[in-house]
mmCIF file of C-alpha atoms in Angstrom:
data_model
loop_
_atom_site.group_PDB
_atom_site.id
_atom_site.type_symbol
_atom_site.label_atom_id
_atom_site.label_comp_id
_atom_site.label_asym_id
_atom_site.label_seq_id
_atom_site.Cartn_x
_atom_site.Cartn_y
_atom_site.Cartn_z
ATOM 1 C CA MET T 1 34.331 20.419 -51.804
ATOM 2 C CA LEU T 2 32.638 19.057 -48.831
ATOM 3 C CA GLU T 3 29.791 20.345 -47.258
ATOM 4 C CA PHE T 4 27.980 18.660 -43.946
ATOM 5 C CA ALA T 5 25.884 19.465 -41.195
ATOM 6 C CA LEU T 6 25.593 16.618 -38.691
ATOM 7 C CA LYS T 7 24.015 15.474 -35.355
ATOM 8 C CA LEU T 8 24.351 12.246 -33.213
ATOM 9 C CA THR T 9 24.540 11.499 -29.872
ATOM 10 C CA GLN T 10 26.083 8.714 -27.998
ATOM 11 C CA GLY T 11 25.653 8.850 -23.923
ATOM 12 C CA GLY T 12 26.582 12.052 -22.776
ATOM 13 C CA PHE T 13 27.904 13.636 -25.945
ATOM 14 C CA THR T 14 26.334 15.153 -28.496
ATOM 15 C CA LEU T 15 28.236 16.244 -32.318
ATOM 16 C CA ASP T 16 26.484 19.289 -33.832
ATOM 17 C CA ALA T 17 28.885 20.478 -36.414
ATOM 18 C CA ALA T 18 28.073 22.201 -39.865
ATOM 19 C CA LEU T 19 30.564 23.605 -42.143
ATOM 20 C CA ARG T 20 31.810 24.106 -45.575
ATOM 21 C CA LEU T 21 35.285 22.906 -46.611
ATOM 22 C CA ASP T 22 36.964 23.719 -50.216
ATOM 23 C CA ALA T 23 40.057 22.364 -51.454
ATOM 24 C CA GLY T 24 43.224 21.645 -49.905
ATOM 25 C CA VAL T 25 44.374 20.727 -46.614
ATOM 26 C CA THR T 26 42.074 22.090 -43.442
ATOM 27 C CA GLY T 27 43.848 21.394 -40.026
ATOM 28 C CA LEU T 28 41.069 19.173 -37.179
ATOM 29 C CA PHE T 29 42.047 21.526 -34.120
ATOM 30 C CA GLY T 30 40.890 20.730 -30.531
ATOM 31 C CA PRO T 31 41.260 18.548 -27.098
ATOM 32 C CA SER T 32 40.409 15.255 -26.545
ATOM 33 C CA GLY T 33 36.947 14.471 -26.317
ATOM 34 C CA SER T 34 35.759 17.507 -28.525
ATOM 35 C CA GLY T 35 34.179 15.157 -31.327
ATOM 36 C CA LYS T 36 36.909 15.467 -34.178
ATOM 37 C CA SER T 37 37.722 11.261 -34.274
ATOM 38 C CA THR T 38 33.562 11.164 -34.363
ATOM 39 C CA LEU T 39 33.370 13.409 -36.961
ATOM 40 C CA LEU T 40 35.614 11.894 -39.330
ATOM 41 C CA ALA T 41 33.861 8.163 -38.902
ATOM 42 C CA VAL T 42 30.705 10.116 -39.730
ATOM 43 C CA LEU T 43 32.319 11.487 -42.911
ATOM 44 C CA ALA T 44 33.451 8.643 -43.924
ATOM 45 C CA GLY T 45 30.339 6.172 -43.113
ATOM 46 C CA LEU T 46 31.860 4.496 -40.269
ATOM 47 C CA GLN T 47 29.187 6.042 -37.759
ATOM 48 C CA ARG T 48 25.916 6.624 -38.852
ATOM 49 C CA PRO T 49 24.422 9.970 -37.740
ATOM 50 C CA ALA T 50 20.456 10.791 -36.149
ATOM 51 C CA GLU T 51 20.438 13.456 -38.897
ATOM 52 C CA GLY T 52 22.261 15.314 -41.178
ATOM 53 C CA ARG T 53 23.426 16.109 -45.011
ATOM 54 C CA ILE T 54 27.093 15.083 -46.205
ATOM 55 C CA THR T 55 27.698 16.244 -49.854
ATOM 56 C CA LEU T 56 31.418 15.578 -51.718
ATOM 57 C CA ALA T 57 32.055 17.251 -55.137
ATOM 58 C CA GLY T 58 28.772 17.782 -55.866
ATOM 59 C CA GLU T 59 26.971 14.297 -54.488
ATOM 60 C CA THR T 60 25.330 13.554 -51.570
ATOM 61 C CA LEU T 61 26.424 10.876 -49.695
ATOM 62 C CA PHE T 62 24.017 11.277 -46.941
ATOM 63 C CA ASP T 63 20.637 12.631 -46.323
ATOM 64 C CA THR T 64 17.977 11.806 -43.613
ATOM 65 C CA ALA T 65 15.348 13.881 -45.414
ATOM 66 C CA THR T 66 15.584 11.761 -48.265
ATOM 67 C CA GLY T 67 17.281 8.448 -47.276
ATOM 68 C CA VAL T 68 20.276 8.091 -48.742
ATOM 69 C CA ASN T 69 22.975 6.741 -47.289
ATOM 70 C CA TRP T 70 26.289 5.392 -49.345
ATOM 71 C CA PRO T 71 28.117 2.683 -47.752
ATOM 72 C CA PRO T 72 32.047 3.444 -46.889
ATOM 73 C CA HIS T 73 33.287 1.540 -50.000
ATOM 74 C CA ARG T 74 31.240 4.001 -52.390
ATOM 75 C CA ARG T 75 32.056 7.362 -50.613
ATOM 76 C CA ARG T 76 35.783 7.426 -51.939
ATOM 77 C CA ILE T 77 37.233 8.501 -48.508
ATOM 78 C CA GLY T 78 40.409 7.926 -47.674
ATOM 79 C CA VAL T 79 40.818 7.601 -44.098
ATOM 80 C CA VAL T 80 43.934 6.690 -42.314
ATOM 81 C CA PHE T 81 43.864 6.312 -38.499
ATOM 82 C CA GLN T 82 46.510 6.256 -35.632
ATOM 83 C CA ASP T 83 47.643 3.100 -35.395
ATOM 84 C CA GLY T 84 47.511 2.433 -39.490
ATOM 85 C CA ARG T 85 45.467 -0.745 -39.491
ATOM 86 C CA LEU T 86 46.741 -2.887 -42.148
ATOM 87 C CA LEU T 87 46.056 -6.383 -42.844
ATOM 88 C CA PRO T 88 48.680 -8.333 -40.795
ATOM 89 C CA HIS T 89 48.018 -11.853 -42.817
ATOM 90 C CA LEU T 90 49.039 -9.735 -45.474
ATOM 91 C CA GLY T 91 52.608 -8.114 -46.797
ATOM 92 C CA VAL T 92 53.121 -4.301 -47.580
ATOM 93 C CA THR T 93 52.550 -5.147 -51.775
ATOM 94 C CA ALA T 94 49.251 -6.966 -50.892
ATOM 95 C CA ASN T 95 47.875 -4.242 -47.762
ATOM 96 C CA LEU T 96 48.788 -1.337 -50.790
ATOM 97 C CA ARG T 97 46.830 -3.505 -53.625
ATOM 98 C CA PHE T 98 44.111 -4.351 -51.522
ATOM 99 C CA GLY T 99 40.939 -2.931 -53.119
ATOM 100 C CA LEU T 100 42.885 -1.693 -56.310
ATOM 101 C CA PRO T 101 40.112 -3.946 -58.460
ATOM 102 C CA ALA T 102 37.387 -1.807 -56.655
ATOM 103 C CA ARG T 103 38.905 1.526 -57.535
ATOM 104 C CA ALA T 104 37.566 4.109 -59.801
ATOM 105 C CA THR T 105 40.236 5.412 -62.868
ATOM 106 C CA GLY T 106 41.652 8.210 -62.717
ATOM 107 C CA GLY T 107 43.509 7.653 -59.499
ATOM 108 C CA PRO T 108 47.458 7.599 -59.400
ATOM 109 C CA SER T 109 49.512 4.505 -60.240
ATOM 110 C CA PHE T 110 51.015 2.209 -58.134
ATOM 111 C CA ASP T 111 54.490 2.863 -58.978
ATOM 112 C CA HIS T 112 53.867 6.887 -58.025
ATOM 113 C CA VAL T 113 52.745 6.498 -54.914
ATOM 114 C CA VAL T 114 55.645 4.169 -54.284
ATOM 115 C CA GLU T 115 57.927 6.560 -55.282
ATOM 116 C CA VAL T 116 56.270 9.975 -53.426
ATOM 117 C CA LEU T 117 56.703 7.989 -50.145
ATOM 118 C CA ALA T 118 59.677 5.733 -50.592
ATOM 119 C CA LEU T 119 58.096 2.504 -50.089
ATOM 120 C CA SER T 120 60.094 0.961 -52.781
ATOM 121 C CA GLY T 121 62.478 -0.791 -49.744
ATOM 122 C CA LEU T 122 59.558 -2.163 -47.851
ATOM 123 C CA LEU T 123 57.534 -3.655 -50.752
ATOM 124 C CA SER T 124 58.769 -7.316 -50.261
ATOM 125 C CA ARG T 125 58.518 -6.732 -46.267
ATOM 126 C CA ARG T 126 55.887 -8.213 -43.847
ATOM 127 C CA VAL T 127 53.918 -5.749 -41.870
ATOM 128 C CA GLN T 128 54.986 -7.182 -38.288
ATOM 129 C CA ALA T 129 58.423 -6.136 -39.403
ATOM 130 C CA LEU T 130 57.586 -2.536 -40.100
ATOM 131 C CA SER T 131 58.518 0.122 -37.399
ATOM 132 C CA GLY T 132 55.467 2.422 -36.417
ATOM 133 C CA GLY T 133 56.264 5.434 -38.843
ATOM 134 C CA GLU T 134 57.010 2.562 -42.044
ATOM 135 C CA ARG T 135 53.480 1.490 -41.060
ATOM 136 C CA GLN T 136 51.793 4.909 -41.441
ATOM 137 C CA ARG T 137 53.621 5.497 -44.564
ATOM 138 C CA VAL T 138 51.806 2.071 -45.898
ATOM 139 C CA ALA T 139 48.408 3.160 -44.459
ATOM 140 C CA LEU T 140 48.848 6.379 -46.237
ATOM 141 C CA GLY T 141 49.944 4.706 -49.655
ATOM 142 C CA ARG T 142 47.085 2.195 -49.592
ATOM 143 C CA ALA T 143 44.493 4.922 -49.044
ATOM 144 C CA LEU T 144 45.728 6.963 -51.941
ATOM 145 C CA LEU T 145 45.445 4.041 -54.081
ATOM 146 C CA ALA T 146 41.974 3.882 -54.049
ATOM 147 C CA ALA T 147 41.413 7.273 -55.622
ATOM 148 C CA PRO T 148 39.916 9.215 -52.850
ATOM 149 C CA GLN T 149 38.036 12.436 -53.276
ATOM 150 C CA LEU T 150 38.750 13.316 -49.705
ATOM 151 C CA LEU T 151 41.483 12.174 -47.538
ATOM 152 C CA LEU T 152 40.681 12.134 -43.703
ATOM 153 C CA LEU T 153 44.248 11.804 -41.294
ATOM 154 C CA ASP T 154 43.092 10.736 -37.583
ATOM 155 C CA GLU T 155 45.656 11.991 -35.689
ATOM 156 C CA PRO T 156 48.359 9.946 -37.869
ATOM 157 C CA LEU T 157 51.636 10.904 -35.539
ATOM 158 C CA ALA T 158 49.724 10.374 -32.763
ATOM 159 C CA ALA T 159 51.233 7.202 -31.514
ATOM 160 C CA LEU T 160 54.874 7.949 -33.113
ATOM 161 C CA ASP T 161 57.531 8.897 -30.854
ATOM 162 C CA GLU T 162 58.698 12.993 -31.633
ATOM 163 C CA GLY T 163 61.822 11.741 -33.798
ATOM 164 C CA MET T 164 59.434 9.256 -35.958
ATOM 165 C CA LYS T 165 57.100 12.408 -36.280
ATOM 166 C CA GLN T 166 59.446 14.518 -37.577
ATOM 167 C CA GLN T 167 60.353 12.096 -40.693
ATOM 168 C CA ILE T 168 56.860 11.478 -41.624
ATOM 169 C CA LEU T 169 55.837 14.958 -41.669
ATOM 170 C CA PRO T 170 57.969 15.517 -45.039
ATOM 171 C CA PHE T 171 56.191 12.635 -46.500
ATOM 172 C CA LEU T 172 52.518 14.479 -45.665
ATOM 173 C CA ARG T 173 54.522 17.749 -47.279
ATOM 174 C CA ARG T 174 55.140 15.672 -50.467
ATOM 175 C CA VAL T 175 51.210 13.740 -50.476
ATOM 176 C CA LYS T 176 49.563 18.104 -49.745
ATOM 177 C CA GLU T 177 51.921 19.096 -52.785
ATOM 178 C CA ASP T 178 51.804 15.874 -55.569
ATOM 179 C CA PHE T 179 47.905 15.117 -55.348
ATOM 180 C CA LYS T 180 46.592 18.104 -54.184
ATOM 181 C CA LEU T 181 43.431 16.102 -52.303
ATOM 182 C CA PRO T 182 41.063 17.947 -50.034
ATOM 183 C CA MET T 183 42.450 16.771 -46.452
ATOM 184 C CA ILE T 184 41.381 17.214 -42.987
ATOM 185 C CA TYR T 185 44.184 16.637 -40.693
ATOM 186 C CA VAL T 186 43.114 16.076 -36.847
ATOM 187 C CA ALA T 187 45.838 16.305 -34.438
ATOM 188 C CA HIS T 188 46.711 17.889 -31.018
ATOM 189 C CA ALA T 189 49.380 20.284 -31.348
ATOM 190 C CA ILE T 190 48.756 23.250 -33.260
ATOM 191 C CA ASN T 191 52.391 23.689 -34.588
ATOM 192 C CA GLU T 192 51.651 19.683 -36.529
ATOM 193 C CA ILE T 193 49.354 21.035 -38.336
ATOM 194 C CA LEU T 194 50.482 24.201 -39.315
ATOM 195 C CA HIS T 195 52.979 22.483 -40.860
ATOM 196 C CA LEU T 196 50.552 21.437 -43.554
ATOM 197 C CA THR T 197 48.323 23.930 -43.680
ATOM 198 C CA SER T 198 47.631 27.826 -42.185
ATOM 199 C CA THR T 199 43.729 26.935 -42.579
ATOM 200 C CA LEU T 200 42.004 25.747 -39.019
ATOM 201 C CA ALA T 201 38.303 24.265 -38.023
ATOM 202 C CA VAL T 202 38.448 24.228 -33.864
ATOM 203 C CA MET T 203 36.357 21.962 -32.348
ATOM 204 C CA ASP T 204 35.474 21.839 -28.816
ATOM 205 C CA ALA T 205 32.522 19.784 -27.094
ATOM 206 C CA GLY T 206 31.177 18.533 -30.096
ATOM 207 C CA ARG T 207 30.350 22.025 -31.958
ATOM 208 C CA ILE T 208 32.774 23.435 -34.400
ATOM 209 C CA ILE T 209 33.616 26.798 -32.792
ATOM 210 C CA GLY T 210 36.137 28.538 -35.267
ATOM 211 C CA TYR T 211 36.906 28.515 -38.733
ATOM 212 C CA GLY T 212 39.417 29.882 -40.949
ATOM 213 C CA ARG T 213 42.840 31.183 -41.387
ATOM 214 C CA PHE T 214 45.256 30.537 -38.366
ATOM 215 C CA SER T 215 45.966 34.271 -37.990
ATOM 216 C CA GLU T 216 42.613 35.248 -38.588
ATOM 217 C CA ILE T 217 40.642 33.170 -35.847
ATOM 218 C CA ILE T 218 43.030 32.734 -33.792
ATOM 219 C CA HIS T 219 41.736 36.348 -31.940
ATOM 220 C CA GLU T 220 38.547 34.797 -31.138
ATOM 221 C CA GLN T 221 38.674 34.086 -27.444
ATOM 222 C CA ARG T 222 37.193 30.155 -27.290
ATOM 223 C CA VAL T 223 39.968 29.601 -30.045
ATOM 224 C CA LEU T 224 42.538 31.502 -27.952
ATOM 225 C CA ALA T 225 41.662 29.608 -24.789
ATOM 226 C CA LEU T 226 41.874 26.373 -26.363
ATOM 227 C CA ALA T 227 44.936 26.911 -28.354
ATOM 228 C CA HIS T 228 46.476 28.301 -25.265
ATOM 229 C CA ALA T 229 45.726 25.140 -22.957
ATOM 230 C CA LEU T 230 46.788 22.936 -25.870
ATOM 231 C CA GLY T 231 50.198 25.130 -26.256
ATOM 232 C CA LEU T 232 50.208 27.967 -28.522
ATOM 233 C CA GLN T 233 53.345 27.862 -30.749
ATOM 234 C CA ASN T 234 54.696 30.110 -33.474
ATOM 235 C CA VAL T 235 55.339 28.349 -36.949
ATOM 236 C CA LEU T 236 57.659 29.816 -39.237
ATOM 237 C CA SER T 237 59.150 28.958 -42.840
ATOM 238 C CA LEU T 238 62.023 30.003 -43.595
ATOM 239 C CA THR T 239 65.219 30.050 -45.750
ATOM 240 C CA VAL T 240 68.540 27.950 -44.464
ATOM 241 C CA VAL T 241 71.632 30.338 -45.322
ATOM 242 C CA SER T 242 74.265 28.121 -43.363
ATOM 243 C CA SER T 243 75.109 25.720 -40.944
ATOM 244 C CA ASP T 244 78.290 26.312 -38.263
ATOM 245 C CA VAL T 245 79.054 22.617 -36.683
ATOM 246 C CA ALA T 246 81.399 24.143 -34.690
ATOM 247 C CA LEU T 247 79.494 26.658 -33.152
ATOM 248 C CA GLY T 248 76.386 24.191 -33.257
ATOM 249 C CA SER T 249 74.317 26.946 -34.857
ATOM 250 C CA THR T 250 72.520 27.441 -38.170
ATOM 251 C CA SER T 251 71.236 30.648 -39.608
ATOM 252 C CA ALA T 252 68.235 31.395 -41.304
ATOM 253 C CA ARG T 253 66.269 34.362 -42.995
ATOM 254 C CA HIS T 254 63.079 35.395 -43.897
ATOM 255 C CA GLY T 255 63.169 38.868 -45.832
ATOM 256 C CA ALA T 256 65.480 41.310 -43.914
ATOM 257 C CA GLN T 257 65.760 38.871 -40.558
ATOM 258 C CA THR T 258 67.997 37.042 -39.754
ATOM 259 C CA PHE T 259 67.846 33.950 -37.393
ATOM 260 C CA LEU T 260 69.780 32.189 -35.480
ATOM 261 C CA LEU T 261 68.577 27.834 -34.547
ATOM 262 C CA PRO T 262 70.162 25.055 -33.464
ATOM 263 C CA LEU T 263 72.090 23.318 -35.779
ATOM 264 C CA ALA T 264 70.089 21.616 -38.686
ATOM 265 C CA ARG T 265 71.022 19.000 -41.392
ATOM 266 C CA LEU T 266 69.922 21.509 -43.771
ATOM 267 C CA ALA T 267 71.613 22.995 -46.699
ATOM 268 C CA PRO T 268 72.042 26.149 -47.999
ATOM 269 C CA GLY T 269 68.770 27.388 -49.307
ATOM 270 C CA ALA T 270 66.528 24.767 -47.914
ATOM 271 C CA THR T 271 63.140 26.103 -46.361
ATOM 272 C CA ALA T 272 63.317 25.067 -42.857
ATOM 273 C CA GLN T 273 60.068 24.588 -41.025
ATOM 274 C CA VAL T 274 60.517 25.780 -36.964
ATOM 275 C CA ALA T 275 57.855 26.234 -33.976
ATOM 276 C CA VAL T 276 58.695 28.746 -31.103
ATOM 277 C CA ARG T 277 56.097 28.626 -28.393
ATOM 278 C CA ALA T 278 54.674 31.868 -27.468
ATOM 279 C CA GLU T 279 55.984 31.562 -23.813
ATOM 280 C CA ASN T 280 59.167 31.679 -25.379
ATOM 281 C CA ILE T 281 59.574 34.943 -26.683
ATOM 282 C CA ALA T 282 60.212 37.944 -24.266
ATOM 283 C CA LEU T 283 60.043 41.331 -25.196
ATOM 284 C CA ALA T 284 62.175 44.460 -24.907
ATOM 285 C CA LEU T 285 62.143 48.304 -26.022
ATOM 286 C CA CYS T 286 65.523 48.111 -27.458
ATOM 287 C CA PRO T 287 68.111 45.564 -28.526
ATOM 288 C CA ALA T 288 69.942 43.676 -25.172
ATOM 289 C CA ALA T 289 73.499 44.056 -24.748
ATOM 290 C CA HIS T 290 75.770 41.312 -22.804
ATOM 291 C CA THR T 291 73.574 38.328 -23.671
ATOM 292 C CA THR T 292 73.431 35.123 -24.389
ATOM 293 C CA ILE T 293 69.678 35.267 -26.747
ATOM 294 C CA GLN T 294 70.893 35.109 -29.837
ATOM 295 C CA ASN T 295 67.881 36.632 -31.492
ATOM 296 C CA GLN T 296 66.748 40.037 -30.850
ATOM 297 C CA LEU T 297 64.179 40.731 -33.921
ATOM 298 C CA PRO T 298 62.629 44.131 -34.406
ATOM 299 C CA GLY T 299 59.278 44.729 -34.803
ATOM 300 C CA VAL T 300 55.888 46.885 -34.190
ATOM 301 C CA ILE T 301 53.680 45.741 -31.992
ATOM 302 C CA THR T 302 49.951 44.654 -34.042
ATOM 303 C CA ARG T 303 47.440 44.003 -31.443
ATOM 304 C CA ILE T 304 47.110 42.710 -27.789
ATOM 305 C CA THR T 305 44.587 40.137 -26.087
ATOM 306 C CA PRO T 306 44.014 39.337 -22.333
ATOM 307 C CA LEU T 307 43.663 35.997 -21.572
ATOM 308 C CA ALA T 308 43.034 35.723 -17.698
ATOM 309 C CA ASN T 309 46.415 36.763 -15.830
ATOM 310 C CA ARG T 310 48.424 36.993 -19.275
ATOM 311 C CA LEU T 311 48.724 38.549 -22.252
ATOM 312 C CA LEU T 312 49.091 37.656 -25.797
ATOM 313 C CA VAL T 313 51.065 40.535 -27.551
ATOM 314 C CA GLU T 314 51.144 40.439 -31.558
ATOM 315 C CA VAL T 315 54.327 41.529 -33.211
ATOM 316 C CA ASP T 316 54.854 42.051 -36.747
ATOM 317 C CA ALA T 317 58.881 41.436 -37.281
ATOM 318 C CA GLY T 318 58.716 41.264 -41.625
ATOM 319 C CA LEU T 319 56.284 37.954 -39.842
ATOM 320 C CA PRO T 320 53.783 37.680 -37.736
ATOM 321 C CA LEU T 321 55.046 36.504 -34.278
ATOM 322 C CA ILE T 322 52.654 35.962 -30.817
ATOM 323 C CA ALA T 323 54.720 36.359 -27.190
ATOM 324 C CA GLU T 324 52.662 35.407 -24.279
ATOM 325 C CA VAL T 325 53.642 38.003 -21.803
ATOM 326 C CA SER T 326 52.423 39.083 -17.903
ATOM 327 C CA ALA T 327 50.091 41.696 -17.264
ATOM 328 C CA ARG T 328 52.706 43.326 -15.006
ATOM 329 C CA ALA T 329 55.521 43.504 -18.001
ATOM 330 C CA VAL T 330 53.184 45.210 -20.329
ATOM 331 C CA ASN T 331 51.908 47.589 -18.015
ATOM 332 C CA ASP T 332 55.132 48.312 -16.545
ATOM 333 C CA LEU T 333 56.867 49.087 -20.131
ATOM 334 C CA ALA T 334 53.829 50.993 -21.195
ATOM 335 C CA LEU T 335 53.131 48.130 -24.510
ATOM 336 C CA VAL T 336 50.387 49.600 -26.904
ATOM 337 C CA LYS T 337 49.244 48.590 -30.184
ATOM 338 C CA GLY T 338 52.251 50.562 -32.429
ATOM 339 C CA THR T 339 55.080 50.264 -29.867
ATOM 340 C CA PRO T 340 58.059 49.153 -31.289
ATOM 341 C CA VAL T 341 59.844 46.644 -29.898
ATOM 342 C CA TYR T 342 62.352 43.469 -30.022
ATOM 343 C CA CYS T 343 61.045 40.150 -29.549
ATOM 344 C CA LEU T 344 64.175 38.264 -27.847
ATOM 345 C CA ILE T 345 64.130 34.533 -28.438
ATOM 346 C CA LYS T 346 66.681 31.555 -27.397
ATOM 347 C CA ALA T 347 67.998 29.935 -30.065
ATOM 348 C CA ASN T 348 67.375 26.539 -28.726
ATOM 349 C CA ALA T 349 63.763 27.716 -27.770
ATOM 350 C CA PHE T 350 63.371 26.755 -31.581
ATOM 351 C CA ALA T 351 62.329 23.411 -32.814
ATOM 352 C CA PHE T 352 62.624 22.150 -36.351
ATOM 353 C CA LEU T 353 59.346 20.532 -38.099
ATOM 354 C CA GLY T 354 59.733 18.010 -40.489
ATOM 355 C CA GLN T 355 63.383 17.891 -40.767
ATOM 356 C CA ASP T 356 65.083 15.100 -42.879
ATOM 357 C CA SER T 357 67.492 13.914 -40.647
ATOM 358 C CA SER T 358 69.046 12.050 -43.928
ATOM 359 C CA LEU T 359 70.969 15.531 -45.349
ATOM 360 C CA GLU T 360 74.207 16.396 -44.576
ATOM 361 C CA VAL T 361 75.384 19.576 -42.772
ATOM 362 C CA PRO T 362 77.734 21.911 -45.432
ATOM 363 C CA THR T 363 80.187 23.036 -42.599
ATOM 364 C CA GLN T 364 81.177 26.226 -42.300
ATOM 365 C CA THR T 365 84.141 26.860 -40.308
ATOM 366 C CA GLY T 366 85.815 30.146 -40.608
ATOM 367 C CA ASN T 367 86.365 30.722 -44.623
ATOM 368 C CA THR T 368 86.558 26.066 -44.944
ATOM 369 C CA THR T 369 83.337 25.056 -46.551
ATOM 370 C CA GLY T 370 82.511 20.833 -47.006
ATOM 371 C CA HIS T 371 80.306 18.234 -46.030
ATOM 372 C CA SER T 372 80.139 16.459 -42.725
ATOM 373 C CA PRO T 373 77.508 14.586 -40.681
ATOM 374 C CA ALA T 374 75.905 16.877 -38.163
ATOM 375 C CA PRO T 375 76.132 15.806 -34.710
ATOM 376 C CA LYS T 376 73.918 16.010 -31.787
ATOM 377 C CA ARG T 377 72.627 19.786 -31.127
ATOM 378 C CA PRO T 378 74.774 21.381 -28.217
ATOM 379 C CA GLY T 379 72.683 23.329 -25.415
ATOM 380 C CA LEU T 380 72.498 26.462 -27.924
ATOM 381 C CA ALA T 381 71.241 29.813 -25.794
#
């Protein structure tokens, strides 16, 4: 368990944050300049606050009242930054082993970390020869080998392009599931955080303005406004049914609902994490006929939340969906809580999160099944 209450002033910025975190992954979300990186630096001992207290796993790491201030190397907090911060004069193996002699007992073995992060092919490489994604995997491995009690990930994907991000996200999930370390994951994109956890702490202007499950705190007005400004997305966990290369589509299910998605390199039975923006979901009172929109999901409105001249309409469609619609549309359709509706979503509005592009697609054309590499996604409506 991590608990802190901290104050720090730098120029015109003031950090005044307090929170108690249990085990598991917490996403730290907020706009640029809100204090996310500063908070992580203070927790790791890289910056000293003016006043406050930090406790981790029952031990006091910092307390201005008693004069306690453990240096970074004693705090057992691993940190992964945007740029990895690897030692350029050392190779991959030496970077991974850096700090190992001083590590506490009970940490993961070198071989186990290498296996989880698929680093065996990189061990003989020099840092300068690594791609951005490979650097971040090595940095993550180095942090894990220091046997931390807490892992801080400060926008570890921010410097990567979208394709590289999708390659690294599965490794972050493996770390979460395999090591079960408490983690704080900082990101600007909610969909990136929701790929790892549904627990969020939201920061704005140096303060934590919301903490809890995403589905609960999203209703708080300040949190909702921030999430909307930074791109509110629905993140869904679906089970792949089949893929049709000829038609350029993948079908997936959640309970009784079937979704048609862009073509994915995922085998039947695999879990697909997908995101769809709230403004890309339209609502109708009945199924739409003669349309190219492939997904028409029946559901019931559970909440309507005003936001400026727009409204966020939450729908229970067997899983929660949030649609952003105009006030006029809500008025014209007389939408209220309890109204049965259909959520209309184009297939190409879905984006896959953390898709492993090394997998092959089982093709389905008529009654024929087999395996072939997936082509680029066509413009599926």
